[in-house]
Coordinates of C-alpha atoms in Angstrom, one line a residue:
M1 CA 48.0 11.1 155.4
T2 CA 47.2 12.5 151.2
G3 CA 44.8 14.9 151.5
P4 CA 44.0 18.1 153.0
G5 CA 40.9 17.4 155.5
P6 CA 37.9 18.1 155.5
L7 CA 37.8 22.0 155.0
P8 CA 34.9 24.5 153.9
P9 CA 35.5 24.9 149.5
P10 CA 38.1 27.9 148.8
S11 CA 35.7 30.5 147.4
A12 CA 36.8 32.0 144.1
G13 CA 40.9 31.9 143.5
E14 CA 41.3 30.6 146.5
G15 CA 44.4 28.6 146.4
T16 CA 45.7 30.0 142.6
L17 CA 47.8 33.1 143.7
R18 CA 48.7 35.1 141.6
S19 CA 51.4 37.0 140.9
R20 CA 52.8 40.3 139.2
G21 CA 55.9 40.8 138.4
G22 CA 58.1 37.9 139.0
E23 CA 57.7 37.4 141.6
G24 CA 56.4 33.9 142.4
Q25 CA 55.9 32.8 138.9
R26 CA 54.4 29.4 138.9
D27 CA 56.9 26.8 136.8
G28 CA 54.5 23.9 135.1
S29 CA 52.8 21.9 137.7
G30 CA 51.7 25.7 139.1
Y31 CA 53.7 24.6 142.3
A32 CA 55.9 27.4 143.2
A33 CA 54.3 30.5 143.0
R34 CA 51.6 29.0 145.9
R35 CA 54.4 27.2 148.3
D36 CA 55.9 30.9 148.4
L37 CA 52.9 31.2 151.3
S38 CA 54.4 27.9 153.1
G39 CA 56.8 29.6 154.8
S40 CA 57.0 32.0 157.7
V41 CA 56.8 34.9 155.1
A42 CA 56.3 34.8 151.8
P43 CA 58.9 36.5 149.4
L44 CA 58.4 40.1 147.7
S45 CA 59.3 41.5 145.1
R46 CA 61.4 43.2 147.5
P47 CA 63.5 41.0 149.5
S48 CA 64.3 43.6 151.9
L49 CA 60.7 43.8 153.5
T50 CA 60.5 39.8 154.3
R51 CA 62.1 38.8 158.3
E52 CA 61.5 35.2 159.8
P53 CA 59.5 36.5 163.1
P54 CA 61.2 34.6 165.5
S55 CA 60.1 31.6 167.6
P56 CA 58.8 32.2 171.3
A57 CA 62.4 29.9 172.2
E58 CA 63.7 33.2 171.2
G59 CA 62.6 35.6 172.4
G60 CA 58.8 35.6 171.2
G61 CA 57.5 36.7 174.7
K62 CA 53.5 37.4 175.2
A63 CA 53.4 40.1 172.8
E64 CA 55.0 40.5 169.9
A65 CA 57.7 42.7 168.9
P66 CA 57.2 45.3 165.6
Q67 CA 59.7 42.6 163.7
N68 CA 57.2 40.4 164.3
I69 CA 53.8 42.4 163.8
W70 CA 55.2 43.2 159.8
P71 CA 56.0 40.1 158.9
D72 CA 53.2 38.4 159.7
A73 CA 51.8 41.8 158.4
L74 CA 53.3 41.0 154.7
R75 CA 51.7 37.8 154.4
A76 CA 48.4 38.4 154.9
A77 CA 49.1 41.0 152.2
R78 CA 50.1 38.7 150.9
L79 CA 46.9 36.3 150.6
L80 CA 44.5 39.1 150.6
A81 CA 45.9 40.0 147.0
A82 CA 45.2 36.6 146.0
D83 CA 42.1 36.7 146.8
P84 CA 40.0 39.9 147.9
H85 CA 36.7 38.9 148.3
G86 CA 37.3 35.0 149.1
F87 CA 39.4 36.6 152.6
G88 CA 37.3 39.1 153.3
G89 CA 40.0 41.6 154.0
A90 CA 41.8 43.2 156.9
V91 CA 41.1 45.4 159.6
V92 CA 44.0 47.6 159.5
R93 CA 44.9 49.8 163.1
A94 CA 47.1 52.1 162.3
G95 CA 47.3 56.3 161.9
R96 CA 48.3 58.4 159.1
G97 CA 52.0 57.4 158.9
P98 CA 54.9 55.8 156.4
V99 CA 54.3 52.6 157.5
R100 CA 50.4 51.9 156.7
E101 CA 51.2 53.9 154.1
R102 CA 53.7 51.3 153.0
W103 CA 52.3 48.6 153.7
L104 CA 49.3 49.4 151.1
D105 CA 51.6 50.1 148.3
D106 CA 52.7 46.9 149.4
L107 CA 49.2 44.6 149.4
R108 CA 48.9 47.1 146.3
A109 CA 52.0 46.1 144.0
M110 CA 51.2 42.7 144.8
L111 CA 47.0 42.4 143.0
P112 CA 47.5 41.8 139.0
P113 CA 47.4 44.2 137.3
G114 CA 44.0 46.2 136.7
T115 CA 42.4 45.4 139.7
P116 CA 40.0 47.4 141.3
W117 CA 41.4 49.6 143.9
R118 CA 38.7 52.1 145.7
R119 CA 38.7 54.4 148.4
L120 CA 35.2 55.1 150.2
P121 CA 34.8 58.8 150.0
P122 CA 33.2 60.2 153.7
G123 CA 29.6 61.5 153.5
I124 CA 29.1 58.5 150.4
G125 CA 25.1 58.1 149.4
D126 CA 23.3 55.0 148.5
D127 CA 23.2 55.8 145.3
S128 CA 26.7 55.8 144.8
L129 CA 27.9 53.4 146.9
L130 CA 25.1 51.0 145.4
G131 CA 24.4 52.2 141.9
G132 CA 20.9 53.8 140.8
L133 CA 19.8 55.9 138.4
D134 CA 22.1 57.8 135.9
L135 CA 20.4 61.6 136.2
A136 CA 22.9 62.8 133.3
A137 CA 22.3 60.4 130.8
T138 CA 18.6 59.5 131.5
L139 CA 18.2 62.9 131.0
A140 CA 19.5 62.7 127.7
A141 CA 18.3 59.5 126.6
G142 CA 14.6 60.0 128.1
R143 CA 14.2 56.5 128.9
P144 CA 15.6 55.4 132.6
V145 CA 19.7 54.4 132.8
A146 CA 21.0 52.8 135.8
R147 CA 24.4 52.6 136.8
A148 CA 26.5 51.1 138.9
G149 CA 28.1 52.1 142.0
L150 CA 30.4 51.9 143.9
L151 CA 30.5 48.6 145.0
A152 CA 29.7 47.6 141.7
E153 CA 32.5 49.3 140.1
A154 CA 35.3 47.6 142.9
D155 CA 33.9 43.7 141.6
G156 CA 36.7 41.6 141.9
G157 CA 39.3 44.1 143.7
L158 CA 40.3 46.3 147.1
I159 CA 38.2 49.2 148.2
V160 CA 39.7 51.0 151.4
V161 CA 38.4 52.3 153.8
P162 CA 40.4 55.8 155.7
M163 CA 38.5 57.0 159.7
A164 CA 36.6 53.0 159.4
E165 CA 36.0 53.3 163.5
R166 CA 33.8 56.3 162.2
L167 CA 31.7 54.6 159.7
P168 CA 27.9 55.4 159.7
P169 CA 26.2 51.9 160.7
G170 CA 23.8 51.7 157.5
I171 CA 27.0 52.0 155.0
A172 CA 28.3 49.1 157.3
A173 CA 25.1 47.0 156.9
R174 CA 25.3 47.3 153.1
L175 CA 28.9 46.4 152.9
S176 CA 28.1 43.7 155.1
A177 CA 25.0 42.3 153.1
A178 CA 27.6 42.8 149.5
L179 CA 30.4 40.8 151.4
D180 CA 27.9 38.1 151.9
T181 CA 26.6 37.7 148.3
G182 CA 28.5 39.0 146.5
T183 CA 26.7 41.1 144.5
A184 CA 25.1 45.4 144.4
A185 CA 21.9 46.2 143.3
E186 CA 21.9 43.3 141.0
H187 CA 25.6 43.9 140.1
P188 CA 28.2 41.4 140.4
A189 CA 30.4 42.9 144.0
R190 CA 33.0 40.8 144.5
F191 CA 35.4 42.4 146.9
G192 CA 37.5 42.4 150.0
L193 CA 37.2 45.9 152.2
V194 CA 40.1 46.8 154.2
L195 CA 39.3 49.2 157.3
L196 CA 41.8 52.1 158.3
D197 CA 41.3 52.1 162.3
E198 CA 42.2 55.2 163.3
G199 CA 39.8 55.2 166.8
E200 CA 40.9 56.0 170.2
G201 CA 40.1 54.8 173.0
D202 CA 36.7 53.8 173.0
E203 CA 36.4 54.0 169.2
I204 CA 36.4 50.1 167.1
V205 CA 35.1 49.7 163.5
A206 CA 31.6 47.8 163.8
D207 CA 31.9 44.3 164.9
A208 CA 29.2 42.2 162.9
L209 CA 31.7 44.3 159.4
A210 CA 35.1 43.4 161.1
D211 CA 33.9 39.9 161.8
R212 CA 33.6 39.4 157.8
L213 CA 37.2 39.7 157.5
A214 CA 39.9 37.6 157.9
F215 CA 43.0 39.9 159.3
R216 CA 42.9 42.1 161.5
L217 CA 46.5 44.1 162.0
D218 CA 47.9 46.7 164.0
M219 CA 50.9 48.2 163.2
S220 CA 49.9 50.3 166.1
G221 CA 53.5 50.5 167.3
V222 CA 55.9 48.9 164.2
G223 CA 58.6 52.0 162.9
I224 CA 60.2 52.5 160.1
A225 CA 62.7 50.9 160.8
D226 CA 60.9 47.2 161.2
C227 CA 59.8 48.0 158.2
E228 CA 63.6 47.9 156.5
A229 CA 64.6 44.8 158.2
P230 CA 67.1 42.6 155.8
A231 CA 65.9 39.3 154.1
V232 CA 65.4 35.9 155.3
A233 CA 64.7 32.3 153.0
A234 CA 60.9 30.8 153.3
D235 CA 60.6 28.1 154.7
T236 CA 58.9 26.0 152.7
N237 CA 58.9 23.0 154.6
P238 CA 54.9 22.9 155.5
G239 CA 54.9 21.1 159.0
P240 CA 53.7 17.0 159.4
P241 CA 50.4 16.8 157.9
E242 CA 47.4 17.0 160.5
T243 CA 44.8 14.1 160.2
D244 CA 42.1 17.3 160.7
P245 CA 42.8 21.2 160.5
L246 CA 39.4 22.2 160.3
G247 CA 38.9 20.5 164.1
S248 CA 41.9 21.6 165.1
L249 CA 40.7 25.4 164.1
C250 CA 38.2 24.9 165.8
R251 CA 39.2 24.0 169.0
L252 CA 42.4 26.2 168.7
A253 CA 39.0 29.2 168.1
D254 CA 36.9 27.6 171.4
A255 CA 40.2 27.6 173.8
L256 CA 40.5 31.5 172.5
G257 CA 36.4 32.1 173.4
V258 CA 35.9 33.1 169.9
A259 CA 32.2 32.4 169.1
S260 CA 31.9 33.2 166.0
L261 CA 32.4 31.1 163.1
R262 CA 33.5 32.7 160.3
G263 CA 36.8 32.8 162.7
P264 CA 38.1 28.9 162.3
I265 CA 35.8 28.8 158.6
L266 CA 38.4 32.1 157.7
A267 CA 41.4 30.3 159.3
A268 CA 40.6 27.3 157.9
R269 CA 40.6 28.8 154.4
V270 CA 43.7 30.9 155.6
A271 CA 46.1 27.5 155.9
R272 CA 44.3 25.9 152.3
A273 CA 46.2 29.0 150.7
L274 CA 49.0 28.5 152.6
A275 CA 49.4 25.0 151.9
A276 CA 48.7 25.7 148.2
E277 CA 48.1 22.1 146.5
G278 CA 49.9 19.8 149.5
P279 CA 48.1 18.7 153.3
I280 CA 47.8 21.1 155.5
G281 CA 50.6 21.2 158.4
T282 CA 50.9 22.3 161.7
D283 CA 53.3 25.3 160.4
A284 CA 49.6 26.5 158.0
I285 CA 47.3 25.4 161.4
T286 CA 49.8 27.7 163.4
A287 CA 49.7 30.7 160.5
A288 CA 46.8 30.7 159.8
A289 CA 45.2 30.5 163.9
R290 CA 48.0 34.1 164.1
L291 CA 46.7 35.1 161.7
V292 CA 42.9 34.9 161.9
L293 CA 42.2 33.5 165.4
A294 CA 44.6 35.2 167.8
P295 CA 43.1 38.8 166.9
R296 CA 39.9 37.7 167.4
A297 CA 41.3 36.3 171.0
T298 CA 38.6 37.3 173.7
R299 CA 40.4 34.7 176.7
L300 CA 44.1 33.2 177.3
P301 CA 44.8 29.6 176.8
T302 CA 45.5 27.9 179.4
P303 CA 46.9 24.2 179.8
E304 CA 44.8 22.1 181.9
E305 CA 46.0 21.7 185.5
V306 CA 46.6 18.4 186.5
T307 CA 45.0 17.9 189.9
S308 CA 47.5 16.2 192.8
E309 CA 44.7 13.0 192.3
E310 CA 45.8 12.9 188.8
T311 CA 49.1 13.0 189.7
E312 CA 49.5 10.5 193.0
A313 CA 46.7 8.2 191.1
P314 CA 48.7 4.5 190.0
P315 CA 47.6 3.8 186.1
P316 CA 45.3 1.4 186.2
P317 CA 46.2 -2.5 185.2
P318 CA 45.8 -3.7 181.8
A319 CA 42.3 -5.4 180.9
E320 CA 43.1 -9.5 181.0
D321 CA 41.2 -10.3 178.8
G322 CA 41.9 -7.2 176.8
P323 CA 44.1 -7.0 172.9
T324 CA 47.6 -6.9 173.6
E325 CA 48.1 -5.2 170.7
D326 CA 49.1 -1.3 171.8
A327 CA 46.6 1.4 170.9
T328 CA 47.1 4.5 168.5
D329 CA 48.8 6.7 170.9
P330 CA 47.4 10.9 171.4
A331 CA 50.1 12.1 172.1
P332 CA 52.2 13.6 169.1
A333 CA 48.7 15.1 168.0
D334 CA 48.4 16.4 171.6
A335 CA 52.2 18.0 171.5
A336 CA 51.5 19.7 168.1
E337 CA 48.3 21.2 168.9
D338 CA 49.9 22.6 172.8
R339 CA 52.6 23.8 170.0
V340 CA 50.3 25.5 167.7
L341 CA 48.7 26.6 170.7
E342 CA 51.6 28.3 172.5
A343 CA 51.9 30.6 169.4
V344 CA 48.6 31.6 169.2
R345 CA 49.0 33.1 172.7
A346 CA 52.3 34.7 172.2
A347 CA 50.9 36.3 169.1
I348 CA 48.3 37.9 171.0
P349 CA 49.1 41.5 171.0
A350 CA 49.9 42.9 174.3
N351 CA 46.9 45.9 174.7
L352 CA 44.4 42.6 174.1
L353 CA 45.8 41.0 177.2
D354 CA 45.2 44.5 179.0
Q355 CA 41.3 44.8 177.9
L356 CA 40.6 41.2 178.8
L357 CA 42.2 41.8 182.1
A358 CA 40.8 45.3 183.0
G359 CA 37.0 42.7 181.8
G360 CA 36.4 46.0 179.0
V361 CA 34.5 45.8 176.2
R362 CA 34.1 49.0 173.7
L363 CA 31.7 49.8 171.6
S364 CA 31.6 51.2 168.4
A365 CA 31.9 55.1 168.2
A366 CA 29.8 54.9 164.7
K367 CA 27.2 57.5 164.9
A368 CA 24.7 58.9 162.0
G369 CA 21.7 59.7 161.2
R370 CA 19.5 58.6 158.6
V371 CA 20.8 55.9 156.2
G372 CA 23.5 57.6 154.3
Q373 CA 24.0 60.2 156.1
P374 CA 27.0 60.9 158.8
A375 CA 26.9 63.3 160.8
A376 CA 27.4 67.2 160.5
A377 CA 31.0 66.5 161.7
R378 CA 32.1 64.7 158.8
T379 CA 30.2 66.2 156.3
G380 CA 30.2 69.9 157.8
R381 CA 27.4 72.8 156.3
P382 CA 26.7 73.7 153.3
I383 CA 27.8 76.8 152.4
G384 CA 25.8 77.0 148.2
S385 CA 26.2 74.9 145.0
R386 CA 28.5 75.0 141.9
R387 CA 28.1 73.1 139.0
G388 CA 29.0 69.2 139.2
D389 CA 28.6 65.6 138.8
P390 CA 26.0 65.1 141.4
R391 CA 28.2 61.2 141.6
R392 CA 30.9 63.1 143.4
G393 CA 28.4 65.0 145.5
R394 CA 24.9 65.6 147.0
L395 CA 22.4 66.6 144.4
D396 CA 20.9 70.9 145.1
L397 CA 17.5 70.8 143.2
L398 CA 16.2 73.6 144.4
A399 CA 19.2 75.3 142.5
T400 CA 19.3 72.7 139.5
L401 CA 16.0 74.4 139.2
R402 CA 16.7 77.6 139.2
A403 CA 19.5 77.1 136.2
A404 CA 17.3 75.1 134.5
A405 CA 14.1 77.8 134.1
P406 CA 15.7 80.8 131.8
W407 CA 16.1 77.9 129.3
Q408 CA 13.0 76.5 129.3
P409 CA 11.8 78.8 126.6
L410 CA 14.3 78.0 124.1
R411 CA 15.1 74.4 124.5
R412 CA 10.8 73.9 124.0
V413 CA 10.7 75.5 121.0
A414 CA 13.5 73.0 119.9
G415 CA 11.0 70.8 119.9
E416 CA 11.3 68.7 123.1
T417 CA 8.0 68.0 125.0
R418 CA 9.2 67.0 127.9
P419 CA 7.8 69.6 131.4
I420 CA 10.9 70.5 132.1
V421 CA 14.0 70.4 130.4
V422 CA 17.0 70.0 132.3
R423 CA 20.4 69.4 131.1
R424 CA 23.2 68.8 131.6
D425 CA 25.3 72.0 132.5
D426 CA 22.5 72.2 134.7
L427 CA 23.2 70.2 137.6
R428 CA 24.0 72.0 140.8
I429 CA 25.9 70.0 143.7
R430 CA 26.5 71.3 147.5
V431 CA 29.3 72.8 148.4
L432 CA 30.2 72.0 152.2
R433 CA 32.6 73.4 153.8
Q434 CA 34.3 71.3 156.7
R435 CA 34.9 72.0 159.6
T436 CA 38.3 71.0 161.0
E437 CA 39.5 69.2 163.7
T438 CA 40.2 71.8 167.7
T439 CA 42.8 69.8 169.8
T440 CA 42.3 71.8 173.3
V441 CA 45.5 71.7 174.9
F442 CA 44.5 71.7 179.3
C443 CA 47.6 73.5 181.2
V444 CA 47.3 72.6 184.1
D445 CA 49.6 74.8 187.2
A446 CA 49.1 72.2 190.2
S447 CA 52.0 73.9 192.2
G448 CA 51.4 74.8 196.0
S449 CA 50.8 78.5 195.5
A450 CA 47.6 77.0 193.7
A451 CA 45.0 76.7 196.9
L452 CA 43.6 73.2 197.2
E453 CA 40.0 74.5 197.2
R454 CA 40.5 76.9 193.6
L455 CA 43.0 73.5 192.1
A456 CA 39.2 71.6 192.6
E457 CA 37.2 74.4 190.7
A458 CA 40.0 74.6 188.2
K459 CA 39.5 71.4 187.5
G460 CA 36.2 70.8 188.0
A461 CA 35.8 72.9 184.8
V462 CA 38.5 72.1 182.9
E463 CA 36.3 68.1 182.9
L464 CA 33.3 69.7 181.8
L465 CA 35.5 71.5 179.0
L466 CA 36.5 67.9 178.5
A467 CA 32.7 66.1 177.8
E468 CA 32.0 69.2 176.0
A469 CA 34.6 68.5 174.0
Y470 CA 33.8 65.0 173.5
V471 CA 31.0 66.1 172.6
R472 CA 31.4 68.3 169.2
R473 CA 33.8 65.1 168.6
D474 CA 37.9 67.7 169.0
R475 CA 40.1 66.6 171.2
V476 CA 41.9 66.5 174.1
A477 CA 45.4 67.1 175.9
L478 CA 46.7 68.1 179.2
V479 CA 50.0 69.6 180.4
A480 CA 50.5 70.6 184.4
F481 CA 52.7 71.7 185.3
R482 CA 54.1 72.0 189.7
G483 CA 58.5 71.3 191.8
A484 CA 60.4 71.1 189.2
G485 CA 59.5 71.1 185.7
A486 CA 56.3 69.8 183.8
E487 CA 54.8 67.1 182.0
L488 CA 52.2 65.7 179.4
I489 CA 49.7 63.7 181.7
L490 CA 47.8 62.7 179.1
P491 CA 48.3 63.1 175.3
P492 CA 46.0 64.7 172.1
T493 CA 43.1 61.7 173.2
R494 CA 39.5 61.8 172.6
S495 CA 39.1 59.8 175.1
L496 CA 37.2 61.6 178.0
T497 CA 38.2 58.7 180.3
R498 CA 41.1 58.4 180.4
A499 CA 40.9 63.0 179.9
K500 CA 39.0 62.1 183.1
R501 CA 41.3 60.0 185.0
G502 CA 44.0 62.4 183.8
L503 CA 43.0 64.8 185.6
S504 CA 41.8 63.6 189.1
G505 CA 45.2 61.9 189.8
L506 CA 46.8 65.1 189.5
P507 CA 48.7 66.2 192.0
G508 CA 49.4 69.9 193.8
G509 CA 52.4 71.1 195.8
G510 CA 55.6 72.5 195.1
G511 CA 56.7 75.7 193.1
T512 CA 55.4 77.5 189.8
P513 CA 57.5 76.1 187.2
L514 CA 55.3 78.3 184.8
A515 CA 57.9 78.8 181.8
A516 CA 58.3 75.0 181.5
G517 CA 54.6 75.2 180.9
I518 CA 53.9 77.2 178.7
D519 CA 57.4 75.9 176.8
A520 CA 55.1 72.5 177.4
A521 CA 52.2 73.1 176.4
L522 CA 53.4 75.1 173.5
K523 CA 55.8 72.2 171.2
V524 CA 52.4 69.8 171.9
A525 CA 49.4 72.5 170.5
L526 CA 52.5 72.5 167.4
G527 CA 52.5 69.2 167.0
V528 CA 48.8 68.8 166.9
R529 CA 48.9 71.7 164.3
R530 CA 51.6 69.8 162.6
S531 CA 49.0 67.1 162.2
G532 CA 46.4 69.3 160.4
S533 CA 44.3 70.0 163.2
R534 CA 43.6 73.6 165.0
P535 CA 45.5 73.8 168.6
V536 CA 43.8 76.3 170.7
I537 CA 45.6 76.6 174.4
V538 CA 44.2 77.2 178.2
L539 CA 46.7 78.1 180.7
L540 CA 45.2 78.2 184.1
T541 CA 47.5 79.1 186.3
D542 CA 48.1 82.4 189.8
G543 CA 50.9 83.9 187.5
R544 CA 53.1 83.5 190.5
A545 CA 56.4 81.7 188.4
N546 CA 59.2 81.0 191.5
V547 CA 61.1 78.4 189.9
A548 CA 63.0 78.8 186.7
R549 CA 63.5 75.9 183.4
S550 CA 66.8 75.3 184.8
G551 CA 64.9 74.6 188.1
E552 CA 66.6 77.3 189.8
G553 CA 64.5 78.9 193.0
S554 CA 64.6 82.7 191.8
R555 CA 61.6 84.4 191.8
A556 CA 62.6 87.3 189.4
R557 CA 64.3 85.1 187.0
A558 CA 61.4 82.5 186.4
G559 CA 59.1 85.4 186.2
A560 CA 61.1 86.9 183.3
E561 CA 61.0 83.5 181.6
A562 CA 58.1 83.1 181.8
L563 CA 56.8 86.0 179.9
Q564 CA 59.4 85.0 177.3
A565 CA 57.4 81.8 177.2
A566 CA 54.5 83.4 176.6
R567 CA 55.8 86.3 173.8
A568 CA 57.3 82.8 171.9
L569 CA 53.8 81.4 172.1
R570 CA 52.4 84.6 170.7
A571 CA 54.9 84.2 167.9
A572 CA 53.8 80.8 167.3
G573 CA 50.0 82.8 166.4
L574 CA 48.6 80.1 168.1
P575 CA 44.6 80.9 170.1
A576 CA 45.6 80.9 173.8
L577 CA 42.8 81.8 176.9
V578 CA 44.8 82.4 180.9
I579 CA 42.1 81.3 183.4
D580 CA 44.0 83.1 186.9
T581 CA 43.6 80.8 189.6
G582 CA 44.6 83.6 192.2
A583 CA 42.8 85.6 194.7
R584 CA 44.6 89.1 193.0
G585 CA 44.9 88.8 189.3
E586 CA 48.0 90.3 188.3
G587 CA 51.1 87.5 187.5
A588 CA 48.3 85.7 185.4
R589 CA 47.1 89.5 183.1
A590 CA 50.2 89.8 182.6
V591 CA 51.4 86.4 181.2
A592 CA 48.2 86.7 179.2
D593 CA 49.2 89.7 177.8
A594 CA 52.4 88.5 176.5
M595 CA 50.5 86.4 174.7
A596 CA 47.8 88.4 173.4
A597 CA 45.5 85.3 175.0
R598 CA 41.9 86.0 176.1
Y599 CA 42.0 86.9 180.2
L600 CA 39.7 85.4 182.3
M601 CA 39.1 85.2 186.2
L602 CA 38.4 82.3 187.8
P603 CA 34.6 82.2 189.5
R604 CA 34.7 81.3 192.8
A605 CA 33.2 77.7 193.8
D606 CA 31.4 78.2 190.2
A607 CA 33.0 75.3 187.7
G608 CA 29.9 75.8 185.4
L609 CA 30.7 79.2 184.9
L610 CA 33.9 79.1 183.6
S611 CA 32.9 76.6 181.8
A612 CA 30.8 78.5 180.7
A613 CA 33.2 82.1 179.4
V614 CA 35.5 79.5 178.1
R615 CA 33.1 78.4 175.9
A616 CA 32.2 82.4 174.9
A617 CA 35.7 83.0 174.7
L618 CA 36.5 80.0 172.2

């Protein structure tokens, strides 16, 4: 085979991979730099970042290990840096931390000098995103003066979108349209997107936008140690050439249940870039399928089953008058496709397999009001106005007119004929106070001293509070203590389903290790505060501790340790609420006093009253 086969024409920059800082420099033919991408992992300026992913025979398994994910993430970064608009971008599912920042730093280092790198601010409006009228310049010139928006400023580069799972639908639609047309308000806007997905539970990036991006990287299980793996030499062998690469990718997409045609089209672009100027081989097809098709899989590929009849049936006799020459044997091609399919199957993330087996389909959690106006929790409430640039905030028209009004007589004397003369210094923008995210840590006494009906009422009250926290977009955590210790039933999350599941499966019985429960709640709350959220502890107990931290059944020692733990919580300065589930109201009140917490009695047989009391207390 002498050519790459029938593939879609590459976009601008595709197959011509740019380098920076001397890495992957091209020789006279320009082939060496492209060959850097044909290996399993393209070498970077820091060799310690690359590592060859092990084959399935070396212990690959169905779930990718972190040491396999990181090299693929680096390869996707190199491809994206070569042609941001051609590959569309990447969805990076990872929380804030050193791993995500390391990948972003590496991606930015791969870009040629001067490549635009922009960050999409929350609450951006259409005028700032697409461009529009430059108000200050228009007022100064006395005629309309247009300005480019963020999308046009990022032409040829990348736009990083934090918290992409909360992107308003209007903004997502405008980004999708700009990716399709390469323009924004008649300005050139050929950019790529890096969507940082920090969602939990049902929160995901809008499917219509993610479908336009070639790469989906899940680095939630990667540690910083995986990023420091020793380097190995990149494999420059492209593998045996494929006679029908686009057909192979389409068949792989069908086997994986990828319905959108963008999947195989983007995979073909990746394969074309990996193969550079040479023919597309099996290795390039495998890498493209791993990077593009495997994260889009909606079903598990399975080998075709051979029925017993087919196995037992003898082969048909050769035709007497048929040709004697051997027909083309398709076995090698079929074997190559099977190897590629098995490699892609090994690349499917384990959490994706769990979702497929559970039959669940997650829906996007992005919600907004009118176009460009995100939810109030994202922007905060207005508390005034200040002098500023309308491109970096929302113009406060009334405050601007008030600021300009006293100067009108002087400005008209200077020869101005306009009814209202507004200067740049008059412009005012709104000041918004951001609402701090709250994480409610529920610490529930599930010991035998809590009567079954009281525990049921406490569960009902907590379930109501969970639903209200979900509406406010707050996070919740659940700690239970019983027997000899405490257990974190549910780490901080916004998923109402997970919270209800953990609460419903909470058993009752055993001793009351109250000190261990308070210690566990304090540990969770301190971690929440370090992450920038505001923790609130809600303790539901009767206060009758009878199990010490060591597991010893001593009521006196357990009570002293419980008060000691309560005073430690008070010293940490954490707001807390103690809900007494007992009948006499003695021990729980002492604990509440020790931690300087609000004290409430559990209303009899009415979880709704408790919910209202907690809302008033918090």
